[in-house]
Amino acid sequence: MKKPIVIGNLKMNLTAELGREYIKGFLPFMEHVSESEIVLAPSYTVLPLLAPEIRGSQLQLAAQNMHWEDAGAYTGEISPVLIKEAGCQWVILGHSERRQYFGETYTHVRRKLESAFRHKIVPVVCLGETLAVRRAGRTFQIVEDQIDEVLKGLKPKQAAGTVLAYEPIWAIGTGKTASPWQANEVHHFIRNKIETLFGKPTAAEIRILYGGSVNPENCEALIQESEIDGFLVGGASQKEETFQKIISCVEENWKMKKSKKLRQRLK
Ligand code: PGA
């Protein structure tokens, strides 16, 4: 059975000193994590400082972005080679803040995705609609276009190894979460689209996360009885305690889902 994922996107917030403190408080908690993959995405400069601290634990590191080229004249950019050297096995691609503030398009995201495959970095591709798109009733259409632009033409194995994060832009950092129903409806749509493009096994295998103002109060309702395979957490990952509560919620839920599946199989 696939594992759920919880990613803490620390954005441009954590200094090296705070990062070390964060990890110190976090590692003992990690010993109780058995079901999920836990990934932290601090700033680039903090990555190589945390890498030796987390060695031997199950905690993994992600970069918040990367360029598609290995090296070259790209002032201010960072390459897959460099993020790997800094200790990352994961990368977040096409986050809405990159699309909104730095002109990133899904053509860029596709190139980055192919580069991530070449370097064996697990890609987490963000998808999602603006409030205007949702109000105009065009959410499915936009999400479908995003999937087509980023994933079409990949091999099913590559698609299955890509993590998708549905993050409605109107829910990111706003305190407005999608209702469990709204989130699940889009997750279901995405999985069906993956099935159309790559077949049933890939659709079952691919992990689709939800992101957008996830916190300890709303995570349970979101993941319960849903197709959500974990969370991409921004604000609530900045404090270890709130992030840990979200992880515990995913852990408990997954255990229940597993035993339910087992019971069904034994029937
Ligand atoms: P948020 O951010 O949890 O603060 O809404 C989510 C994200 O940016 O991935």
Short mmCIF file of C-alpha atoms and ligand atoms in Angstrom, two decimals:
data_model
loop_
_atom_site.label_atom_id
_atom_site.label_comp_id
_atom_site.label_asym_id
_atom_site.label_seq_id
_atom_site.Cartn_x
_atom_site.Cartn_y
_atom_site.Cartn_z
CA MET A 1 0.00 0.00 0.00
CA LYS A 2 1.27 3.47 -0.86
CA LYS A 3 2.43 5.75 1.94
CA PRO A 4 0.88 9.12 2.68
CA ILE A 5 3.11 12.20 2.61
CA VAL A 6 3.18 15.29 4.80
CA ILE A 7 5.37 18.14 3.59
CA GLY A 8 6.20 21.26 5.58
CA ASN A 9 6.76 24.16 3.20
CA LEU A 10 8.62 26.62 5.41
CA LYS A 11 8.79 29.21 2.59
CA MET A 12 11.20 32.13 3.22
CA ASN A 13 10.91 31.88 6.99
CA LEU A 14 13.30 29.67 8.86
CA THR A 15 16.83 30.89 9.72
CA ALA A 16 19.68 28.42 10.24
CA GLU A 17 19.52 28.84 14.00
CA LEU A 18 15.75 28.35 14.16
CA GLY A 19 16.07 25.43 11.75
CA ARG A 20 18.45 23.61 14.08
CA GLU A 21 16.12 24.20 17.03
CA TYR A 22 13.18 23.00 15.00
CA ILE A 23 14.94 19.77 14.11
CA LYS A 24 16.03 19.13 17.67
CA GLY A 25 12.42 19.21 18.80
CA PHE A 26 11.27 17.25 15.81
CA LEU A 27 13.54 14.21 15.65
CA PRO A 28 12.25 12.44 18.81
CA PHE A 29 8.72 12.76 17.38
CA MET A 30 9.87 11.17 14.12
CA GLU A 31 10.63 7.93 15.95
CA HIS A 32 6.89 7.38 16.36
CA VAL A 33 6.06 7.94 12.70
CA SER A 34 5.40 4.63 10.99
CA GLU A 35 2.93 5.20 8.15
CA SER A 36 3.96 8.39 6.38
CA GLU A 37 6.81 10.03 4.56
CA ILE A 38 7.66 13.33 6.24
CA VAL A 39 9.44 16.03 4.28
CA LEU A 40 10.63 19.49 5.29
CA ALA A 41 11.28 22.26 2.78
CA PRO A 42 13.34 25.06 4.34
CA SER A 43 15.23 27.75 2.41
CA TYR A 44 18.19 26.71 0.25
CA THR A 45 20.82 28.04 2.66
CA VAL A 46 19.37 26.04 5.55
CA LEU A 47 19.26 22.73 3.65
CA PRO A 48 22.94 21.70 3.94
CA LEU A 49 22.92 22.64 7.63
CA LEU A 50 19.96 20.40 8.40
CA ALA A 51 21.07 17.48 6.21
CA PRO A 52 23.68 16.13 8.68
CA GLU A 53 21.30 16.67 11.62
CA ILE A 54 18.57 14.48 10.13
CA ARG A 55 20.89 11.72 8.89
CA GLY A 56 19.72 8.34 10.17
CA SER A 57 16.16 9.58 10.76
CA GLN A 58 13.18 9.16 8.46
CA LEU A 59 12.86 12.89 7.95
CA GLN A 60 13.61 14.00 4.39
CA LEU A 61 14.37 17.37 2.81
CA ALA A 62 12.83 19.15 -0.16
CA ALA A 63 13.84 22.25 -2.05
CA GLN A 64 11.06 24.77 -2.69
CA ASN A 65 12.05 25.12 -6.35
CA MET A 66 14.87 24.41 -8.79
CA HIS A 67 16.02 25.21 -12.32
CA TRP A 68 15.84 22.54 -15.01
CA GLU A 69 19.47 22.89 -16.16
CA ASP A 70 22.34 21.22 -14.29
CA ALA A 71 24.58 24.31 -14.50
CA GLY A 72 25.03 27.50 -16.52
CA ALA A 73 24.54 31.24 -16.70
CA TYR A 74 21.29 31.51 -14.71
CA THR A 75 21.99 34.14 -12.08
CA GLY A 76 20.06 33.59 -8.89
CA GLU A 77 18.86 30.12 -9.79
CA ILE A 78 19.67 26.78 -8.20
CA SER A 79 20.17 23.52 -10.06
CA PRO A 80 19.05 19.95 -9.33
CA VAL A 81 22.71 19.03 -8.87
CA LEU A 82 23.08 21.68 -6.16
CA ILE A 83 19.91 20.80 -4.27
CA LYS A 84 20.93 17.14 -4.25
CA GLU A 85 24.34 18.09 -2.97
CA ALA A 86 22.58 20.08 -0.23
CA GLY A 87 20.78 16.91 0.88
CA CYS A 88 17.42 17.04 -0.93
CA GLN A 89 15.62 14.02 -2.28
CA TRP A 90 12.46 16.01 -3.04
CA VAL A 91 11.53 19.23 -4.82
CA ILE A 92 8.35 21.31 -4.89
CA LEU A 93 7.58 22.47 -8.43
CA GLY A 94 5.17 25.11 -9.70
CA HIS A 95 4.03 26.38 -6.31
CA SER A 96 1.40 29.05 -6.88
CA GLU A 97 3.64 31.69 -5.28
CA ARG A 98 6.25 30.94 -7.95
CA ARG A 99 3.61 31.16 -10.64
CA GLN A 100 2.09 34.33 -9.20
CA TYR A 101 5.22 36.33 -8.29
CA PHE A 102 7.97 34.94 -10.50
CA GLY A 103 6.21 34.30 -13.78
CA GLU A 104 6.62 30.54 -13.66
CA THR A 105 4.47 28.68 -16.17
CA TYR A 106 3.56 25.01 -16.59
CA THR A 107 5.97 24.89 -19.55
CA HIS A 108 8.74 25.65 -17.04
CA VAL A 109 7.28 23.14 -14.60
CA ARG A 110 7.35 20.42 -17.25
CA ARG A 111 11.04 21.06 -17.96
CA LYS A 112 11.77 21.01 -14.23
CA LEU A 113 9.83 17.78 -13.86
CA GLU A 114 11.87 16.05 -16.55
CA SER A 115 15.02 17.31 -14.90
CA ALA A 116 13.85 15.94 -11.52
CA PHE A 117 13.37 12.50 -13.12
CA ARG A 118 16.89 12.63 -14.58
CA HIS A 119 18.32 13.40 -11.15
CA LYS A 120 16.09 10.97 -9.25
CA ILE A 121 14.55 13.73 -7.15
CA VAL A 122 10.92 13.17 -6.13
CA PRO A 123 8.86 15.93 -7.75
CA VAL A 124 5.85 17.49 -6.02
CA VAL A 125 3.85 19.36 -8.65
CA CYS A 126 1.34 21.96 -7.45
CA LEU A 127 -1.97 22.44 -9.21
CA GLY A 128 -4.96 24.62 -8.42
CA GLU A 129 -7.33 27.37 -9.40
CA THR A 130 -7.73 31.03 -8.46
CA LEU A 131 -10.86 32.31 -6.77
CA ALA A 132 -11.99 33.95 -10.02
CA VAL A 133 -11.70 30.61 -11.82
CA ARG A 134 -13.67 28.84 -9.10
CA ARG A 135 -16.38 31.49 -9.15
CA ALA A 136 -16.62 31.18 -12.91
CA GLY A 137 -17.17 27.41 -12.53
CA ARG A 138 -13.97 26.61 -14.45
CA THR A 139 -12.00 24.76 -11.75
CA PHE A 140 -12.05 21.36 -13.45
CA GLN A 141 -11.12 22.81 -16.81
CA ILE A 142 -8.12 24.71 -15.41
CA VAL A 143 -6.88 21.78 -13.37
CA GLU A 144 -7.24 19.53 -16.41
CA ASP A 145 -5.22 22.00 -18.54
CA GLN A 146 -2.51 22.09 -15.86
CA ILE A 147 -2.30 18.28 -15.78
CA ASP A 148 -2.15 18.11 -19.57
CA GLU A 149 0.63 20.67 -19.74
CA VAL A 150 2.75 19.04 -17.07
CA LEU A 151 2.12 15.31 -17.37
CA LYS A 152 0.98 14.46 -20.90
CA GLY A 153 3.39 12.18 -22.72
CA LEU A 154 5.15 10.90 -19.61
CA LYS A 155 5.61 7.19 -19.12
CA PRO A 156 3.06 5.74 -16.66
CA LYS A 157 5.91 4.89 -14.29
CA GLN A 158 7.08 8.51 -14.29
CA ALA A 159 3.54 9.75 -13.69
CA ALA A 160 3.11 7.31 -10.80
CA GLY A 161 6.33 8.59 -9.26
CA THR A 162 5.19 12.21 -9.43
CA VAL A 163 3.44 13.59 -6.37
CA LEU A 164 0.62 16.02 -7.13
CA ALA A 165 -0.53 18.68 -4.69
CA TYR A 166 -3.93 20.19 -5.25
CA GLU A 167 -3.68 23.65 -3.74
CA PRO A 168 -6.57 26.00 -4.50
CA ILE A 169 -4.82 29.39 -4.70
CA TRP A 170 -7.60 31.11 -2.77
CA ALA A 171 -6.89 28.79 0.19
CA ILE A 172 -3.13 29.33 0.41
CA GLY A 173 -2.11 31.40 3.41
CA THR A 174 -5.58 32.89 3.66
CA GLY A 175 -7.05 30.80 6.45
CA LYS A 176 -9.80 29.73 4.02
CA THR A 177 -9.60 25.98 3.55
CA ALA A 178 -11.47 24.14 0.85
CA SER A 179 -14.28 22.17 2.47
CA PRO A 180 -13.63 18.41 2.59
CA TRP A 181 -16.26 18.06 -0.10
CA GLN A 182 -14.66 20.68 -2.38
CA ALA A 183 -11.19 19.19 -1.92
CA ASN A 184 -12.34 15.63 -2.47
CA GLU A 185 -14.31 16.53 -5.57
CA VAL A 186 -11.17 17.93 -7.25
CA HIS A 187 -9.01 15.05 -5.99
CA HIS A 188 -11.46 12.62 -7.53
CA PHE A 189 -11.39 14.56 -10.78
CA ILE A 190 -7.57 14.56 -10.85
CA ARG A 191 -7.42 10.81 -10.23
CA ASN A 192 -9.90 10.15 -13.03
CA LYS A 193 -7.86 12.33 -15.36
CA ILE A 194 -4.70 10.38 -14.44
CA GLU A 195 -6.59 7.16 -15.18
CA THR A 196 -7.57 8.48 -18.61
CA LEU A 197 -3.99 9.47 -19.41
CA PHE A 198 -2.05 6.60 -17.83
CA GLY A 199 -4.42 3.81 -16.83
CA LYS A 200 -5.91 2.44 -13.63
CA PRO A 201 -2.76 1.17 -11.83
CA THR A 202 -1.07 4.58 -12.19
CA ALA A 203 -4.19 6.37 -10.94
CA ALA A 204 -4.25 4.10 -7.89
CA GLU A 205 -0.54 4.49 -7.24
CA ILE A 206 -0.07 8.24 -7.69
CA ARG A 207 -0.17 10.29 -4.51
CA ILE A 208 -2.29 13.42 -4.51
CA LEU A 209 -1.89 15.81 -1.59
CA TYR A 210 -4.06 18.70 -0.49
CA GLY A 211 -2.63 22.09 0.48
CA GLY A 212 -4.14 25.42 1.52
CA SER A 213 -4.51 26.54 5.14
CA VAL A 214 -4.31 23.01 6.52
CA ASN A 215 -4.13 23.08 10.33
CA PRO A 216 -4.64 20.69 13.26
CA GLU A 217 -8.33 21.66 13.44
CA ASN A 218 -9.30 20.92 9.84
CA CYS A 219 -6.94 18.08 8.81
CA GLU A 220 -9.08 15.28 10.20
CA ALA A 221 -12.19 16.26 8.26
CA LEU A 222 -10.13 16.67 5.09
CA ILE A 223 -8.41 13.29 5.13
CA GLN A 224 -11.21 11.17 6.60
CA GLU A 225 -13.08 9.07 4.03
CA SER A 226 -11.31 10.94 1.24
CA GLU A 227 -8.95 10.28 -1.62
CA ILE A 228 -6.36 12.67 -0.13
CA ASP A 229 -2.94 11.04 0.31
CA GLY A 230 -1.48 13.64 2.67
CA PHE A 231 -0.86 17.37 2.96
CA LEU A 232 1.39 20.16 1.77
CA VAL A 233 1.42 22.44 4.79
CA GLY A 234 2.63 26.05 4.81
CA GLY A 235 1.87 28.27 7.81
CA ALA A 236 1.04 25.43 10.22
CA SER A 237 4.41 23.75 9.60
CA GLN A 238 6.31 26.70 11.04
CA LYS A 239 5.62 25.50 14.58
CA GLU A 240 6.74 21.95 15.35
CA GLU A 241 3.73 21.29 17.59
CA THR A 242 1.11 22.16 14.99
CA PHE A 243 2.97 20.31 12.25
CA GLN A 244 3.28 17.25 14.47
CA LYS A 245 -0.45 17.30 15.21
CA ILE A 246 -1.18 17.25 11.48
CA ILE A 247 1.25 14.35 10.98
CA SER A 248 -0.34 12.41 13.86
CA CYS A 249 -3.75 12.94 12.31
CA VAL A 250 -2.53 11.54 8.97
CA GLU A 251 -0.89 8.59 10.75
CA GLU A 252 -4.05 7.67 12.67
CA ASN A 253 -6.20 8.01 9.63
CA TRP A 254 -3.94 5.85 7.50
CA LYS A 255 -3.91 3.10 10.11
CA MET A 256 -7.71 3.10 10.04
CA LYS A 257 -7.78 3.03 6.24
CA LYS A 258 -5.34 0.11 6.23
CA SER A 259 -7.31 -1.98 8.67
CA LYS A 260 -10.54 -1.21 6.80
CA LYS A 261 -8.93 -2.45 3.56
CA LEU A 262 -7.70 -5.58 5.30
CA ARG A 263 -11.16 -6.30 6.69
CA GLN A 264 -12.65 -5.87 3.22
CA ARG A 265 -10.09 -8.27 1.76
CA LEU A 266 -10.80 -10.89 4.39
CA LYS A 267 -14.55 -10.78 3.85
P1 PGA B 1 -0.63 27.44 3.78
O1 PGA B 1 0.39 27.21 2.57
O2 PGA B 1 -0.75 26.13 4.51
O3 PGA B 1 0.00 28.51 4.62
O4 PGA B 1 -1.92 27.86 3.18
C1 PGA B 1 0.34 26.05 1.79
C2 PGA B 1 1.40 26.12 0.73
O5 PGA B 1 1.80 27.21 0.36
O6 PGA B 1 1.86 25.09 0.23
#
